[in-house]
């Protein structure tokens, strides 16, 4: 437990929660972008003085790296059904539903922190992190398309499906920041769901039986 003496020396308030402060910093960068975030905004978001902020988290770039890593860990939970599921099109639909939940949240109108970062990468750490994010997205869609075909669903060629879905999701996330209230965003999500639903018929024209279930 941190003593009052240690708290006074570090400049951190009693009851300071580093994880919660990082979450608030992540949301600040998600909303505002790296370049426009100021020291004062970071201090206010974290509840720390400027000196304590840097003593706790490091430089602005280091804070942004940690914030991006935190964001991508959260997005991994959105993509979890793609790799860890045991179904076909239903796991795509579940992933899209989780994505819509993110977009419907207070932060959702700011699109995707990672896709925003791709347009103006801060450093090699962020470049590598966002590249891996794209790779994970594609690998997930590849896995679920291969699984769907194994279940007898009419999924297209897995490589083609992975490329199309990855590009479509990244584009949808970009639209979410540019025009969060636009009918275009709803149309994009509806088209993605329709694409996944089209897999329900089997390749021989008979709808496959539902096999497998989501792991707990």
CSV table of C-alpha atoms in Angstrom, one decimal:
chain,number,residue,atom,x,y,z
A,1,UNK,CA,0.0,0.0,0.0
A,2,UNK,CA,1.3,3.5,-0.8
A,3,UNK,CA,1.9,5.6,2.3
A,4,UNK,CA,0.9,9.2,2.5
A,5,UNK,CA,4.6,10.1,2.6
A,6,UNK,CA,5.2,8.2,-0.6
A,7,UNK,CA,2.2,9.7,-2.2
A,8,UNK,CA,3.3,13.3,-1.3
A,9,UNK,CA,6.8,12.6,-2.7
A,10,UNK,CA,5.5,11.2,-6.0
A,11,UNK,CA,2.9,13.9,-6.4
A,12,UNK,CA,0.2,11.3,-7.0
A,13,UNK,CA,-3.1,11.7,-5.2
A,14,UNK,CA,-4.2,9.1,-2.6
A,15,UNK,CA,-6.1,6.3,-4.2
A,16,UNK,CA,-4.5,6.9,-7.6
A,17,UNK,CA,-5.4,4.1,-10.0
A,18,UNK,CA,-2.8,3.9,-12.8
A,19,UNK,CA,-5.0,1.6,-15.0
A,20,UNK,CA,-8.0,3.9,-14.8
A,21,UNK,CA,-5.8,7.0,-15.5
A,22,UNK,CA,-4.4,5.2,-18.6
A,23,UNK,CA,-7.9,4.5,-19.8
A,24,UNK,CA,-8.8,8.1,-19.5
A,25,UNK,CA,-5.6,9.1,-21.4
A,26,UNK,CA,-6.4,6.5,-24.0
A,27,UNK,CA,-9.9,8.0,-24.5
A,28,UNK,CA,-8.3,11.5,-24.8
A,29,UNK,CA,-6.0,10.4,-27.6
A,30,UNK,CA,-8.8,8.4,-29.2
A,31,UNK,CA,-11.0,11.5,-29.3
A,32,UNK,CA,-8.4,14.2,-30.1
A,33,UNK,CA,-5.5,12.5,-31.9
A,34,UNK,CA,-1.8,12.7,-30.9
A,35,UNK,CA,-0.9,16.1,-32.3
A,36,UNK,CA,-3.7,18.1,-30.7
A,37,UNK,CA,-3.4,16.7,-27.2
A,38,UNK,CA,-1.8,19.1,-24.7
A,39,UNK,CA,0.1,18.6,-21.5
A,40,UNK,CA,-2.8,20.3,-19.7
A,41,UNK,CA,-5.3,17.9,-21.2
A,42,UNK,CA,-3.3,14.9,-20.2
A,43,UNK,CA,-2.8,16.2,-16.7
A,44,UNK,CA,-6.6,16.8,-16.4
A,45,UNK,CA,-7.5,13.4,-17.8
A,46,UNK,CA,-5.1,11.6,-15.5
A,47,UNK,CA,-5.8,13.6,-12.4
A,48,UNK,CA,-2.0,14.3,-12.0
A,49,UNK,CA,0.2,17.4,-12.1
A,50,UNK,CA,2.3,17.7,-15.2
A,51,UNK,CA,5.4,16.6,-13.4
A,52,UNK,CA,3.7,13.6,-11.8
A,53,UNK,CA,2.2,12.7,-15.2
A,54,UNK,CA,5.6,12.3,-16.8
A,55,UNK,CA,7.1,10.7,-13.7
A,56,UNK,CA,4.3,8.1,-13.8
A,57,UNK,CA,3.9,7.5,-17.5
A,58,UNK,CA,6.9,9.0,-19.3
A,59,UNK,CA,7.0,11.4,-22.2
A,60,UNK,CA,4.0,12.2,-24.4
A,61,UNK,CA,5.1,9.7,-27.0
A,62,UNK,CA,5.5,7.0,-24.3
A,63,UNK,CA,2.0,7.8,-23.0
A,64,UNK,CA,0.6,7.5,-26.5
A,65,UNK,CA,2.3,4.2,-27.0
A,66,UNK,CA,0.8,2.8,-23.8
A,67,UNK,CA,-2.6,4.3,-24.7
A,68,UNK,CA,-2.5,2.6,-28.1
A,69,UNK,CA,-1.5,-0.7,-26.6
A,70,UNK,CA,-4.4,-0.4,-24.2
A,71,UNK,CA,-6.8,0.4,-27.0
A,72,UNK,CA,-5.6,-2.6,-29.1
A,73,UNK,CA,-6.0,-4.9,-26.1
A,74,UNK,CA,-9.7,-3.8,-25.9
A,75,UNK,CA,-10.2,-4.3,-29.7
A,76,UNK,CA,-8.8,-7.8,-29.4
A,77,UNK,CA,-11.9,-8.7,-27.4
A,78,UNK,CA,-14.0,-7.4,-30.2
A,79,UNK,CA,-12.2,-9.7,-32.7
A,80,UNK,CA,-12.1,-12.7,-30.3
A,81,UNK,CA,-15.0,-14.7,-32.0
A,82,UNK,CA,-13.1,-14.7,-35.3
A,83,UNK,CA,-10.1,-16.8,-34.1
A,84,UNK,CA,-11.5,-18.4,-31.0
A,85,UNK,CA,-15.0,-19.2,-32.2
A,86,UNK,CA,-16.1,-22.6,-33.5
A,87,UNK,CA,-18.8,-21.4,-35.9
A,88,UNK,CA,-18.8,-19.8,-39.3
A,89,UNK,CA,-21.0,-16.9,-40.4
A,90,UNK,CA,-22.4,-16.6,-36.8
A,91,UNK,CA,-19.0,-15.7,-35.5
A,92,UNK,CA,-18.7,-13.0,-38.1
A,93,UNK,CA,-22.1,-11.6,-37.1
A,94,UNK,CA,-21.1,-11.7,-33.4
A,95,UNK,CA,-17.9,-9.8,-34.2
A,96,UNK,CA,-19.9,-7.2,-36.2
A,97,UNK,CA,-22.3,-6.8,-33.3
A,98,UNK,CA,-19.4,-6.2,-30.9
A,99,UNK,CA,-18.0,-3.6,-33.3
A,100,UNK,CA,-21.4,-1.9,-33.5
A,101,UNK,CA,-21.4,-1.7,-29.7
A,102,UNK,CA,-18.1,0.1,-29.8
A,103,UNK,CA,-19.4,2.5,-32.5
A,104,UNK,CA,-22.5,3.1,-30.5
A,105,UNK,CA,-20.5,4.1,-27.4
A,106,UNK,CA,-19.6,7.6,-26.4
A,107,UNK,CA,-16.2,7.2,-28.0
A,108,UNK,CA,-17.5,5.4,-31.1
A,109,UNK,CA,-18.2,8.7,-32.9
A,110,UNK,CA,-14.4,9.1,-33.0
A,111,UNK,CA,-14.0,6.0,-35.1
A,112,UNK,CA,-11.0,3.8,-34.5
A,113,UNK,CA,-7.9,5.0,-32.6
A,114,UNK,CA,-5.8,2.6,-34.6
A,115,UNK,CA,-7.0,3.6,-38.1
A,116,UNK,CA,-6.6,7.3,-37.2
A,117,UNK,CA,-3.0,6.6,-36.1
A,118,UNK,CA,-2.3,4.8,-39.4
A,119,UNK,CA,-2.7,8.1,-41.3
A,120,UNK,CA,-0.1,9.9,-39.2
A,121,UNK,CA,2.1,7.4,-37.3
A,122,UNK,CA,3.9,8.8,-34.4
A,123,UNK,CA,6.8,6.4,-34.2
A,124,UNK,CA,7.9,2.8,-35.1
A,125,UNK,CA,6.2,1.4,-32.1
A,126,UNK,CA,2.8,2.7,-33.2
A,127,UNK,CA,3.5,1.7,-36.8
A,128,UNK,CA,4.3,-1.9,-35.7
A,129,UNK,CA,1.3,-2.0,-33.4
A,130,UNK,CA,-1.2,-0.9,-36.0
A,131,UNK,CA,0.3,-3.1,-38.6
A,132,UNK,CA,-0.2,-6.1,-36.3
A,133,UNK,CA,-3.7,-4.9,-35.7
A,134,UNK,CA,-4.4,-5.1,-39.5
A,135,UNK,CA,-2.7,-8.5,-39.6
A,136,UNK,CA,-4.8,-9.8,-36.7
A,137,UNK,CA,-8.0,-8.6,-38.4
A,138,UNK,CA,-7.1,-10.4,-41.6
A,139,UNK,CA,-6.0,-13.5,-39.9
A,140,UNK,CA,-9.2,-13.6,-38.0
A,141,UNK,CA,-11.4,-13.3,-41.1
A,142,UNK,CA,-9.3,-15.9,-42.8
A,143,UNK,CA,-9.7,-18.3,-40.0
A,144,UNK,CA,-13.5,-17.8,-39.8
A,145,UNK,CA,-13.9,-18.2,-43.6
A,146,UNK,CA,-11.9,-21.4,-43.6
A,147,UNK,CA,-14.0,-22.6,-40.6
A,148,UNK,CA,-17.2,-21.7,-42.4
A,149,UNK,CA,-16.2,-23.7,-45.5
A,150,UNK,CA,-15.3,-26.6,-43.3
A,151,UNK,CA,-18.8,-26.5,-41.8
A,152,UNK,CA,-20.3,-26.6,-45.3
A,153,UNK,CA,-21.3,-23.0,-45.6
A,154,UNK,CA,-21.1,-21.1,-48.8
A,155,UNK,CA,-18.3,-18.8,-47.7
A,156,UNK,CA,-16.2,-17.4,-50.6
A,157,UNK,CA,-12.5,-18.2,-51.1
A,158,UNK,CA,-11.1,-17.6,-47.6
A,159,UNK,CA,-8.2,-15.4,-48.8
A,160,UNK,CA,-10.6,-13.2,-50.8
A,161,UNK,CA,-13.1,-13.1,-47.9
A,162,UNK,CA,-10.4,-12.0,-45.5
A,163,UNK,CA,-9.1,-9.3,-47.8
A,164,UNK,CA,-12.6,-7.9,-48.5
A,165,UNK,CA,-13.8,-8.0,-44.9
A,166,UNK,CA,-10.6,-6.5,-43.6
A,167,UNK,CA,-10.8,-3.6,-46.1
A,168,UNK,CA,-14.5,-3.1,-45.4
A,169,UNK,CA,-14.1,-3.0,-41.6
A,170,UNK,CA,-11.2,-0.6,-41.8
A,171,UNK,CA,-13.1,1.6,-44.2
A,172,UNK,CA,-16.2,1.5,-41.9
A,173,UNK,CA,-14.1,2.5,-38.9
A,174,UNK,CA,-12.7,5.4,-41.0
A,175,UNK,CA,-16.3,6.5,-41.9
A,176,UNK,CA,-17.3,6.3,-38.3
A,177,UNK,CA,-14.9,9.1,-37.5
A,178,UNK,CA,-15.5,11.2,-40.6
A,179,UNK,CA,-19.3,10.9,-40.5
A,180,UNK,CA,-20.6,9.2,-37.4
A,181,UNK,CA,-24.2,10.1,-38.0
A,182,UNK,CA,-24.2,9.4,-41.7
A,183,UNK,CA,-26.6,6.8,-43.2
A,184,UNK,CA,-23.5,5.7,-45.0
A,185,UNK,CA,-22.2,4.1,-41.8
A,186,UNK,CA,-25.4,2.1,-41.2
A,187,UNK,CA,-25.4,1.0,-44.9
A,188,UNK,CA,-21.8,-0.2,-44.5
A,189,UNK,CA,-22.6,-2.3,-41.4
A,190,UNK,CA,-25.8,-3.7,-43.0
A,191,UNK,CA,-23.8,-4.8,-46.1
A,192,UNK,CA,-21.2,-6.5,-44.0
A,193,UNK,CA,-24.0,-8.4,-42.1
A,194,UNK,CA,-25.7,-9.3,-45.4
A,195,UNK,CA,-22.4,-10.6,-46.7
A,196,UNK,CA,-21.9,-12.9,-43.7
A,197,UNK,CA,-25.6,-14.0,-43.8
A,198,UNK,CA,-25.1,-15.1,-47.5
A,199,UNK,CA,-22.7,-17.8,-46.2
A,200,UNK,CA,-25.7,-19.6,-44.5
A,201,UNK,CA,-26.6,-21.6,-47.7
A,202,UNK,CA,-24.3,-24.5,-48.3
A,203,UNK,CA,-22.2,-24.9,-51.4
A,204,UNK,CA,-24.5,-27.7,-52.7
A,205,UNK,CA,-27.6,-25.5,-52.2
A,206,UNK,CA,-28.8,-27.0,-48.9
A,207,UNK,CA,-28.5,-24.9,-45.8
A,208,UNK,CA,-26.0,-26.6,-43.5
A,209,UNK,CA,-27.0,-27.7,-40.1
A,210,UNK,CA,-25.6,-25.6,-37.2
A,211,UNK,CA,-22.6,-27.4,-35.8
A,212,UNK,CA,-20.4,-26.3,-33.0
A,213,UNK,CA,-21.0,-23.7,-30.4
A,214,UNK,CA,-19.1,-20.8,-28.9
A,215,UNK,CA,-16.6,-21.7,-26.3
A,216,UNK,CA,-17.2,-20.3,-22.9
